[in-house]
Short mmCIF file of C-alpha atoms and ligand atoms in Angstrom, two decimals:
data_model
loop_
_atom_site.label_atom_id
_atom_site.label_comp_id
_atom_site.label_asym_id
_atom_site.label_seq_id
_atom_site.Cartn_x
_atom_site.Cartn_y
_atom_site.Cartn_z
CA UNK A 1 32.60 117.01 58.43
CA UNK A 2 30.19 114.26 57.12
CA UNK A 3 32.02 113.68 54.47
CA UNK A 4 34.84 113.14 55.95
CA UNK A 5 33.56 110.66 58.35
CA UNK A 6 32.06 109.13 55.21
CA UNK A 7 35.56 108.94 53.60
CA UNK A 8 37.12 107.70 56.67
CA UNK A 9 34.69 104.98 56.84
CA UNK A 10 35.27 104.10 53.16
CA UNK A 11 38.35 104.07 53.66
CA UNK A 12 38.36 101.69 56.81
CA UNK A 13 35.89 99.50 55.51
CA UNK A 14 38.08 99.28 51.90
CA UNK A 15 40.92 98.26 54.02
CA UNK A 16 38.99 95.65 55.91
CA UNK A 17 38.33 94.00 52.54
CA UNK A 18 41.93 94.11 51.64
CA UNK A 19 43.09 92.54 54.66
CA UNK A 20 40.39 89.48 54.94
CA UNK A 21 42.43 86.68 54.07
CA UNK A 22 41.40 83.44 53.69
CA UNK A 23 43.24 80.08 54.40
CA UNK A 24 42.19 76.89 53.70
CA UNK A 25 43.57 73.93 54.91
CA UNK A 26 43.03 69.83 54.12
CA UNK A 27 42.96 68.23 57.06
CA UNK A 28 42.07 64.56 58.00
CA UNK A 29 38.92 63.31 59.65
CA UNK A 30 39.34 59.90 61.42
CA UNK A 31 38.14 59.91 64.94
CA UNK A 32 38.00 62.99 66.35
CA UNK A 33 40.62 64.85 63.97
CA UNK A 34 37.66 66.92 62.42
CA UNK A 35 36.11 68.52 65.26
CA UNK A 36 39.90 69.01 66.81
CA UNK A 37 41.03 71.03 63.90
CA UNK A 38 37.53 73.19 63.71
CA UNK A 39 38.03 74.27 67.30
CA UNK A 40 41.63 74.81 66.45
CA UNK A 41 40.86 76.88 63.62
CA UNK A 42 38.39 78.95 65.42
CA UNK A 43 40.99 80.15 68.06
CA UNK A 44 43.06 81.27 65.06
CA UNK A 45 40.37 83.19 63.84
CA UNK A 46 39.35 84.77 67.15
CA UNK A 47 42.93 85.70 67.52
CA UNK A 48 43.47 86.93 63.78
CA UNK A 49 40.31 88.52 63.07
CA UNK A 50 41.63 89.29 59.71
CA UNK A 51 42.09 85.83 58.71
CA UNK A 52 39.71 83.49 57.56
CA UNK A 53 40.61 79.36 58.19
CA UNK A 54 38.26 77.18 56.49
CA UNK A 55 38.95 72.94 57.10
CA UNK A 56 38.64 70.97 54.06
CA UNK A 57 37.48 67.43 55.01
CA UNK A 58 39.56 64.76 53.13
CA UNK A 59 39.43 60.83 52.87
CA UNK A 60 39.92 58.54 55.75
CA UNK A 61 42.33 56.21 53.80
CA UNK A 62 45.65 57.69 53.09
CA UNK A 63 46.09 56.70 49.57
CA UNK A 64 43.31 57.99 48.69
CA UNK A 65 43.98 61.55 50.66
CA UNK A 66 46.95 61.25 48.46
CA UNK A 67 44.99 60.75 45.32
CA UNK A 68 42.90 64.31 45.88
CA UNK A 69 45.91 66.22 46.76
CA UNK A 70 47.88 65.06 43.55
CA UNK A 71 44.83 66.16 41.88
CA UNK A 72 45.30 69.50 43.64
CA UNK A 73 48.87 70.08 43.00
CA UNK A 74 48.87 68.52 39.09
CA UNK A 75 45.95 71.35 38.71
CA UNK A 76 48.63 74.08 40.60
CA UNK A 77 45.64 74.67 42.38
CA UNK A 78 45.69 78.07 44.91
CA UNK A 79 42.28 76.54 46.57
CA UNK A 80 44.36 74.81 49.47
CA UNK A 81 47.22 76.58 50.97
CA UNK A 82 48.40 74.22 53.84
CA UNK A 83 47.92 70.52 53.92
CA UNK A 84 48.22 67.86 56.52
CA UNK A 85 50.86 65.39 54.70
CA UNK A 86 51.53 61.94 56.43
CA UNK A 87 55.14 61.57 57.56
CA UNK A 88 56.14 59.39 54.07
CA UNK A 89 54.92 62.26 51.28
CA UNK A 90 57.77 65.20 52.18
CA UNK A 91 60.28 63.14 49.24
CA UNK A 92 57.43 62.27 46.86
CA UNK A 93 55.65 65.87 47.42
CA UNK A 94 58.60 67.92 47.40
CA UNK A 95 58.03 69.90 43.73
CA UNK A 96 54.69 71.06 45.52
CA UNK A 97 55.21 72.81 48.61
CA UNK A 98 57.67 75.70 49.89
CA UNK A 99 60.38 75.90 52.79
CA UNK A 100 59.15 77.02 55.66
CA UNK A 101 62.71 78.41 57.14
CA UNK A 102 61.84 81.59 55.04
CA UNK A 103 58.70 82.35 57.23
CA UNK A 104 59.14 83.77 60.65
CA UNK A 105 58.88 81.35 63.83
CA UNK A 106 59.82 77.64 62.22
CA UNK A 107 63.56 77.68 62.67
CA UNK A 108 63.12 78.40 66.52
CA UNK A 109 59.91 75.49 66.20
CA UNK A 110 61.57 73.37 64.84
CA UNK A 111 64.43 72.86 67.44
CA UNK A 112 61.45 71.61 69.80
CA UNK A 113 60.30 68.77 67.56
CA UNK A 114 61.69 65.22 67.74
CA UNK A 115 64.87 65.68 65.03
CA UNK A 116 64.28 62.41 63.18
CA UNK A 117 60.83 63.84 61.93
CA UNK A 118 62.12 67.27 61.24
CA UNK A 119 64.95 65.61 59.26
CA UNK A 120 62.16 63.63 57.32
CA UNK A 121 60.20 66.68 56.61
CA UNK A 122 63.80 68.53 55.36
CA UNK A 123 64.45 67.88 51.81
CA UNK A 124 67.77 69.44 50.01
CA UNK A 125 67.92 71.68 53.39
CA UNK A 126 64.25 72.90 52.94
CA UNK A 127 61.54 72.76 55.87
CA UNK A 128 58.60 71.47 53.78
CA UNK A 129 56.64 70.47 56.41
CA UNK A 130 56.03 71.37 60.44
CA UNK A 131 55.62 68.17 62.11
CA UNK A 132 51.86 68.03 63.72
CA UNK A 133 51.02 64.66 65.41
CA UNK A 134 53.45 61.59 65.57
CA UNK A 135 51.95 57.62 64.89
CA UNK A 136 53.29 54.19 66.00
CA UNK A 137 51.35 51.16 65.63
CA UNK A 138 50.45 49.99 68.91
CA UNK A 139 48.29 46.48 70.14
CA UNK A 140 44.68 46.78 71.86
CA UNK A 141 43.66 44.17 74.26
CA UNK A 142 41.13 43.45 76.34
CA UNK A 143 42.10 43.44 79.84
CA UNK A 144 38.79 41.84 81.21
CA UNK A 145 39.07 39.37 78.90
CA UNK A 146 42.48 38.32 79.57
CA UNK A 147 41.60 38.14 83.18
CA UNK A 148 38.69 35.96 82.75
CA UNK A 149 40.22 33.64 80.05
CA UNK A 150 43.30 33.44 82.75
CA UNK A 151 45.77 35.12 80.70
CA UNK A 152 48.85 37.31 83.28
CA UNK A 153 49.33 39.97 80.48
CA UNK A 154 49.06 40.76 76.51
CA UNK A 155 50.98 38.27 74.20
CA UNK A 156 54.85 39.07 73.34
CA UNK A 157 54.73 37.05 70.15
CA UNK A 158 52.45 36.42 67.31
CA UNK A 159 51.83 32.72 68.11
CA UNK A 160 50.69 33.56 71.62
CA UNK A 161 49.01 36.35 69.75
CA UNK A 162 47.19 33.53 67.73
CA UNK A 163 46.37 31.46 70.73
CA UNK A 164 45.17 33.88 73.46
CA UNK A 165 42.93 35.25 70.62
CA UNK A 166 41.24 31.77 69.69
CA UNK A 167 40.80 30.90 73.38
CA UNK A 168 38.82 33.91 73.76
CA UNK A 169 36.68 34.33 70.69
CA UNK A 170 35.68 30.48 71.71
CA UNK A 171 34.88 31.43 74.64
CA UNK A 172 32.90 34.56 74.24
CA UNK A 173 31.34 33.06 70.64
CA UNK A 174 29.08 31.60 73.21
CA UNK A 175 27.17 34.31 74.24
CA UNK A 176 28.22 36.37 71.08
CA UNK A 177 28.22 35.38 67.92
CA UNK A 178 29.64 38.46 66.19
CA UNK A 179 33.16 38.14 68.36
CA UNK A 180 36.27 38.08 66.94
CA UNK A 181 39.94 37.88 68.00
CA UNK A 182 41.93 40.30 66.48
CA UNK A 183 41.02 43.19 64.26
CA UNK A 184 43.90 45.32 61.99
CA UNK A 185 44.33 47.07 58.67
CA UNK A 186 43.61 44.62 55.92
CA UNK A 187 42.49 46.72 52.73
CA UNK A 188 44.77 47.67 50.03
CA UNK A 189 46.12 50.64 50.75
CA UNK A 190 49.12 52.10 52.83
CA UNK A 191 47.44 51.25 56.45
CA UNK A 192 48.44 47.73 55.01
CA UNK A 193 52.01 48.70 54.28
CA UNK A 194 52.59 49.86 57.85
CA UNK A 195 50.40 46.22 59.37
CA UNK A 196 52.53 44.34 56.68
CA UNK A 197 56.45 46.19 57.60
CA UNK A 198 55.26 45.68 61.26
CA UNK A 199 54.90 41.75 60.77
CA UNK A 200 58.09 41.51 58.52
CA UNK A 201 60.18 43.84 60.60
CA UNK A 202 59.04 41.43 63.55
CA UNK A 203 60.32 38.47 62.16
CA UNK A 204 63.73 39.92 61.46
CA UNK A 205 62.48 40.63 57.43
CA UNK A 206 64.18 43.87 57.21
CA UNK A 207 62.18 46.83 55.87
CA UNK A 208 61.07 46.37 52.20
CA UNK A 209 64.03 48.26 51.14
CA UNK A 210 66.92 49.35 53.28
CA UNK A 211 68.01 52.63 54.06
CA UNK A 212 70.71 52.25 52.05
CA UNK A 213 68.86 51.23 48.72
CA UNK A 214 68.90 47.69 48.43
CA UNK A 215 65.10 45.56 47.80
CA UNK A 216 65.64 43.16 50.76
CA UNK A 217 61.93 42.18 50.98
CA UNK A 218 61.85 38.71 48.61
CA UNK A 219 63.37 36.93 51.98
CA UNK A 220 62.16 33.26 53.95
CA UNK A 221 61.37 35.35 57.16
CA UNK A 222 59.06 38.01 55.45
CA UNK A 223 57.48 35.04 53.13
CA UNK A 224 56.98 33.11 56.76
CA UNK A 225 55.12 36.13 58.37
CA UNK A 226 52.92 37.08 55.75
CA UNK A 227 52.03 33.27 55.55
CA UNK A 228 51.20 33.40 58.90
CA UNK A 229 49.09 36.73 58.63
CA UNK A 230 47.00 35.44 56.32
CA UNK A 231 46.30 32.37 58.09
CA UNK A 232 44.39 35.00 60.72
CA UNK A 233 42.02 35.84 57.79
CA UNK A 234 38.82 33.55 58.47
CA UNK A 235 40.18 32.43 61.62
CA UNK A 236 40.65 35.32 64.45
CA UNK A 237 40.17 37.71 62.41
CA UNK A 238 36.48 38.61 60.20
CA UNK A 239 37.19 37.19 56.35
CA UNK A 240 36.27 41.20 56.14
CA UNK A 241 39.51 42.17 57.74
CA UNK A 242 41.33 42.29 53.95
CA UNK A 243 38.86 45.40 53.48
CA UNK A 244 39.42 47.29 57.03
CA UNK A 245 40.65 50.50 57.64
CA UNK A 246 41.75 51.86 60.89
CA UNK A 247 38.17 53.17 61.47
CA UNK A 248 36.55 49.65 60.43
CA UNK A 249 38.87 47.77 63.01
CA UNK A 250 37.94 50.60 65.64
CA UNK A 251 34.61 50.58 65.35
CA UNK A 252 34.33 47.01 65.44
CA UNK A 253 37.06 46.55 68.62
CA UNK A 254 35.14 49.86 70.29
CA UNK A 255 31.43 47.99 69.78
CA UNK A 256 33.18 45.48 72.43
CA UNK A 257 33.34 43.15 69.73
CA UNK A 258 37.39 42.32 69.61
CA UNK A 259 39.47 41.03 71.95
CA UNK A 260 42.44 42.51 70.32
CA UNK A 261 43.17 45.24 67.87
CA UNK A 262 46.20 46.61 66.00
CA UNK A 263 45.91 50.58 65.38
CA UNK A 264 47.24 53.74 66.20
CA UNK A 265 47.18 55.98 69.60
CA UNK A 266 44.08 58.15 68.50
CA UNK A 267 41.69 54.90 68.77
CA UNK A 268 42.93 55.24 73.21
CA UNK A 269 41.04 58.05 73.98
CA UNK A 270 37.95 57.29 71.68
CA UNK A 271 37.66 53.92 73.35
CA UNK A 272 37.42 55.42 76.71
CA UNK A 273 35.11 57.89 75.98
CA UNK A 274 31.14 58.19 76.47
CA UNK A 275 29.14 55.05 75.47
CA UNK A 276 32.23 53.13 74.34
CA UNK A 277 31.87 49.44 75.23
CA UNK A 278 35.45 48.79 76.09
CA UNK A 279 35.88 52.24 78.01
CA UNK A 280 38.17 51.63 81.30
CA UNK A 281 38.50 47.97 79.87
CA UNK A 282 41.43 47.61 77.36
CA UNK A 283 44.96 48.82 77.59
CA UNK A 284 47.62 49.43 75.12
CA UNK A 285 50.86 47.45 74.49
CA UNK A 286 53.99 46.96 72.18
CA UNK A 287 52.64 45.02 69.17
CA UNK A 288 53.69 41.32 68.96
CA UNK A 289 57.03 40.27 67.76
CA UNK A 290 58.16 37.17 65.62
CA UNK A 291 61.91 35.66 65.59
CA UNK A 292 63.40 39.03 65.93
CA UNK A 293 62.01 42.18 68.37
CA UNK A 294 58.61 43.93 68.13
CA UNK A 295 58.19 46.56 65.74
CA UNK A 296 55.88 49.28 65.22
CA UNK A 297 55.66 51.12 61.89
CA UNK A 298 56.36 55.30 61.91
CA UNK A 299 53.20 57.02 61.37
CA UNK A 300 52.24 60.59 61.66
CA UNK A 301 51.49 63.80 59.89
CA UNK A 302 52.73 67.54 59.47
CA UNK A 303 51.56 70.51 57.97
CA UNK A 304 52.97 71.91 54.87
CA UNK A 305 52.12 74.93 52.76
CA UNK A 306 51.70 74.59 49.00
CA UNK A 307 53.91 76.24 46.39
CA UNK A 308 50.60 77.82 44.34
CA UNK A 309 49.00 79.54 47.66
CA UNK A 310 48.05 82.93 47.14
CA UNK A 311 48.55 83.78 50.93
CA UNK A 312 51.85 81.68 51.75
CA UNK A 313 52.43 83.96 54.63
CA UNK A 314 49.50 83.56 56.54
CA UNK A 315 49.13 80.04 55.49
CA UNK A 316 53.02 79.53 56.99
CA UNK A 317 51.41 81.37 59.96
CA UNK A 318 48.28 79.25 60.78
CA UNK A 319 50.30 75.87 59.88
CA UNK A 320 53.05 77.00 62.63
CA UNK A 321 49.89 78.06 64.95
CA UNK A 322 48.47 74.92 64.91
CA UNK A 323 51.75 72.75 65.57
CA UNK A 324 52.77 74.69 68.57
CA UNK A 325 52.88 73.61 72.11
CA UNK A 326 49.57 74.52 73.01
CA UNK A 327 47.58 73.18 70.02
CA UNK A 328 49.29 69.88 70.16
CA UNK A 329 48.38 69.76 73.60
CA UNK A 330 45.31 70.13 73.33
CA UNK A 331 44.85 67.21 70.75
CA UNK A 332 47.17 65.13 73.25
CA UNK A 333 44.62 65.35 76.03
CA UNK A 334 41.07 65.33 74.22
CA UNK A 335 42.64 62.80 70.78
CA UNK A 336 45.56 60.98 72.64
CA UNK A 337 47.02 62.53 69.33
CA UNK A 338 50.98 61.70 70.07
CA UNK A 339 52.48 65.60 70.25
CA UNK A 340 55.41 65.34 68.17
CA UNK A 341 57.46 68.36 70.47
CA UNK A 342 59.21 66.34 72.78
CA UNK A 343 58.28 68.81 76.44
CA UNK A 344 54.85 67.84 75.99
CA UNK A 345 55.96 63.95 76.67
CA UNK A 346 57.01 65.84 80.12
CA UNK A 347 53.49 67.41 80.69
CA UNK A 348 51.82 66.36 83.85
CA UNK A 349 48.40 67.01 81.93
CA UNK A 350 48.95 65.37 79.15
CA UNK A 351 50.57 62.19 80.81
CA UNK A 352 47.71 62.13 82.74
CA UNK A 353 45.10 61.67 79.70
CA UNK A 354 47.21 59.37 78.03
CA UNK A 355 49.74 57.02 80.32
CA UNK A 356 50.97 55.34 77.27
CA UNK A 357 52.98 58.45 76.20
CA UNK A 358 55.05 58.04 78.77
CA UNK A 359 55.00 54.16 79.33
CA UNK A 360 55.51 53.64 75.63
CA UNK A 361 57.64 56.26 74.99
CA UNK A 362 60.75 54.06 73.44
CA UNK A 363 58.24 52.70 71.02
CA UNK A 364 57.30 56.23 69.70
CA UNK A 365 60.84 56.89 69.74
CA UNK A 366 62.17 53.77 68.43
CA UNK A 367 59.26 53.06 65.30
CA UNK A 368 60.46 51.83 62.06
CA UNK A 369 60.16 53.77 59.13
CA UNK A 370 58.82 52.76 55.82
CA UNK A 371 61.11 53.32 52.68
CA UNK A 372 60.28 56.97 51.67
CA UNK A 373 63.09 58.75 52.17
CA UNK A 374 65.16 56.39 49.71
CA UNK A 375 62.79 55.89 47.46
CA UNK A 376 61.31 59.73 47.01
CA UNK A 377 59.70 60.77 44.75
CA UNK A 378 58.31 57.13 44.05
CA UNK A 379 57.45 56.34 47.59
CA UNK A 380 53.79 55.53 46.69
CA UNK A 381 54.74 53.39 43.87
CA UNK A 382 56.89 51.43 45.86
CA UNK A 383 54.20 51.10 48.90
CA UNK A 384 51.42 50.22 45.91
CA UNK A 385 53.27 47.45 44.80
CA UNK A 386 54.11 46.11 48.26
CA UNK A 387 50.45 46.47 49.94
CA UNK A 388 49.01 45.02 46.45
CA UNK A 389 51.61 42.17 47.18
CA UNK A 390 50.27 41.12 50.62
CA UNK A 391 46.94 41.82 49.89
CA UNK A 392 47.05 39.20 47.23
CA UNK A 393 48.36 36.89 50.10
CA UNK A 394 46.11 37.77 52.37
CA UNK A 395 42.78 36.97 50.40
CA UNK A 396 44.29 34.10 49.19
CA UNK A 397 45.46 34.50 45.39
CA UNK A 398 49.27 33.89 45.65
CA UNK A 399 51.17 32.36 48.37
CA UNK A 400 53.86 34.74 49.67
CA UNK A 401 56.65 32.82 48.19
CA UNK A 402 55.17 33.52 44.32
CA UNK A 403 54.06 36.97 46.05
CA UNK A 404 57.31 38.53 47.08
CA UNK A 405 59.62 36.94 44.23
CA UNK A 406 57.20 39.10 41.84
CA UNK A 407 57.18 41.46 44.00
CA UNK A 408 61.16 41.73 44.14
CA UNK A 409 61.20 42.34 40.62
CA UNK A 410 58.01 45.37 40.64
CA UNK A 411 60.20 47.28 43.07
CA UNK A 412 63.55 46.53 40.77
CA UNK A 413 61.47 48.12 37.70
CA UNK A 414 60.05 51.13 39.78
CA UNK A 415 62.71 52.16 41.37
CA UNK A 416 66.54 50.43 40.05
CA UNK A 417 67.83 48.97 43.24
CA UNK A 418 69.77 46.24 43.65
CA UNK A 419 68.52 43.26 45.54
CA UNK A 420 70.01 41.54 48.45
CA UNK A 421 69.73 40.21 52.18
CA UNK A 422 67.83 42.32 54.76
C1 GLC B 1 48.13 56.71 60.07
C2 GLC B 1 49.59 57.11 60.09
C3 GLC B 1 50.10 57.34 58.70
C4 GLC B 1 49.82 56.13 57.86
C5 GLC B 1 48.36 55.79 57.86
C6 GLC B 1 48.11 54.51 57.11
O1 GLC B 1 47.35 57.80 59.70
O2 GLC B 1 49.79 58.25 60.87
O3 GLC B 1 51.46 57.64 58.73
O4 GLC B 1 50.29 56.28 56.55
O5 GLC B 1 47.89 55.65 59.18
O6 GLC B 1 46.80 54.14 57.13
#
């Protein structure tokens, strides 16, 4: 009898082994995105007790979360099976990751999300990502401040922009010399592409290259803007703006030192949380326009499983886990993350931690795209050259004009387009 029970208990504790699977998963860590996808991960876990989900932390700055992965997926390494991939990599990353349709649950899922991000994520009919958290560049501003400088609301252009923010670092330069009037994404690397489409979109400067394939950015109203934007440098903005990142410009707006700030959603509820200076004292707006409408650049990530994972099934499993209804709203209402299934934007709860998804809703909706689609798989190339571009404008080595006639003929070379009007 004992040695059955023995046996039995081999045999259990054999299969236990067998089962354990592990699942890792690179995952961003700006604000609150760390701690969000821990706790998320540990309800998988209690649910699957079988499973293991470890987070691997990855760089701040997208480009450079790019770099690791390539180094990842050149190495066909199985040491990551699902990664979080920003709305612009599904073209460039296609070789590397699998369709999801052929795992259980994501053709039902996928009817929920917003269809313009599941058609970005769909390459040659293939699911290669599940859409996790949508982006749209939105404008900060100081409410108080506006009040006491006399101002009735936030600024609908650029030049009021400009004015409003000089009026108010004046003023409060007074009593602090560290204040400044805007704050944004200056360094070279994409957060500069989607500041830099934003300001050229604005000012009726197309989109760097149309959908249609044709290099449209060499143009007098995306030469004017970038002038302009580089005029902030020094000015309203710190001379250390042309090295920001989103987390640089938060941390500076969130210290109370800004009056306004261009970033994305997640920087609302992290600037009215505990022992934020600006909590209950800034609200969020359309960004600025120029000549034409505002725009704000398409951010946002999804989660996508890689071709060399030795546990594709449960890594399909835990990606589709973490994007569904009740994940995303969680990281709605504690990371004003946006949810990118469109009944959450219904939610009472989740409307209720963040007003702005319903208030700003056509902006979600209506946020302009960068190139990636038609330029996949050199989407990153293409972005390099054009956030390389205005960064040279921007710390003063090349005017735009010289800037964007070189840069007309970087994007011919990389990618064979034609060139013409926006
Ligand atoms: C945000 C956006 C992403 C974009 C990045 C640039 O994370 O969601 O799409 O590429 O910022 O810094």
């Amino acid at each position: 009898m004992k040695k059955i029970l023995f046996s039995l208990a081999m045999v259990l504790a054999l299969g236990t082994v067998a089962l354990a699977q592990t699942v890792t998963v690179a995952a961003g860590a700006v604000g609150q995105e760390l701690e969000l996808i821990k706790a998320a991960a540990q309800r998988y876990m209690d649910a699957n007790p079988g499973v293991t989900v470890n987070v691997l932390e990855t760089p701040d700055l997208a480009t450079d979360r790019l770099g690791l992965y390539l180094q990842f997926f050149e190495a066909q390494s199985s040491e990551i099976d699902v990664y979080q991939i920003d709305v612009i990599w599904p073209g460039d990353l296609a070789e590397h990751l699998v369709d999801l349709y052929q795992f259980p649950g994501f053709a039902e899922a996928a009817q929920e999300h917003f269809p313009a991000i599941v058609e970005n994520n769909t390459v040659d009919g293939q699911l290669l990502a599940i859409p996790w958290f949508t982006d749209a560049g939105l404008l900060y501003y100081r409410t108080d401040l506006l009040e006491k400088y006399g101002f009735d609301g936030p600024p609908a252009t650029w030049d009021e922009l400009e004015d409003m923010a000089m009026t108010i670092q004046e003023g409060e330069r007074a009593t602090n010399p560290d204040f400044w009037g805007y704050v944004w994404q200056g360094n070279s690397y994409e957060g500069l592409t989607c500041d830099g489409i934003e300001w050229v979109a604005s000012n009726n400067g197309g989109s760097i290259i149309s959908p249609d394939g044709v290099i449209t950015i060499n143009n007098p109203n995306a030469i004017e803007i970038i002038d302009q934007a580089a005029s902030w440098v020094g000015t309203i903005s710190p001379g250390g703006v042309t090295g920001f990142g989103e987390e640089d410009a938060r941390n500076l707006w969130q210290s109370g030192n800004s009056a306004f700030m261009r970033n994305w959603p997640y920087a609302f509820s992290l600037g009215n949380s505990e022992g934020s200076a600006v909590a209950g004292l800034f609200d969020v707006a359309p960004l600025p326009a120029g000549k034409g409408s505002p725009a704000a650049c398409l951010g946002g990530w999804q989660l996508a499983v890689s071709k060399y994972s030795e546990n594709p099934d449960v890594a399909a499993d835990v990606a589709l886990f973490l994007a569904s209804y009740d994940e995303q709203k969680i990281r709605a209402i504690q990371g004003s993350l946006n949810p990118t299934i469109m009944a959450l934007y219904e939610d009472p709860d989740v409307l209720e931690a963040a007003p702005f998804f319903g208030s700003l809703y056509d902006v979600f909706t209506g946020a302009q795209p960068r190139p990636s689609t038609v330029t996949a798989p050199n989407y990153a190339q293409v972005s390099r050259a054009f956030f390389t571009a205005v960064h040279d404008v921007l710390t003063g080595q090349q005017d735009a004009e010289t800037a964007m006639a070189l840069l007309e003929l970087d994007l011919e070379a990389i990618t064979g387009f034609p060139t013409g009007a926006p």
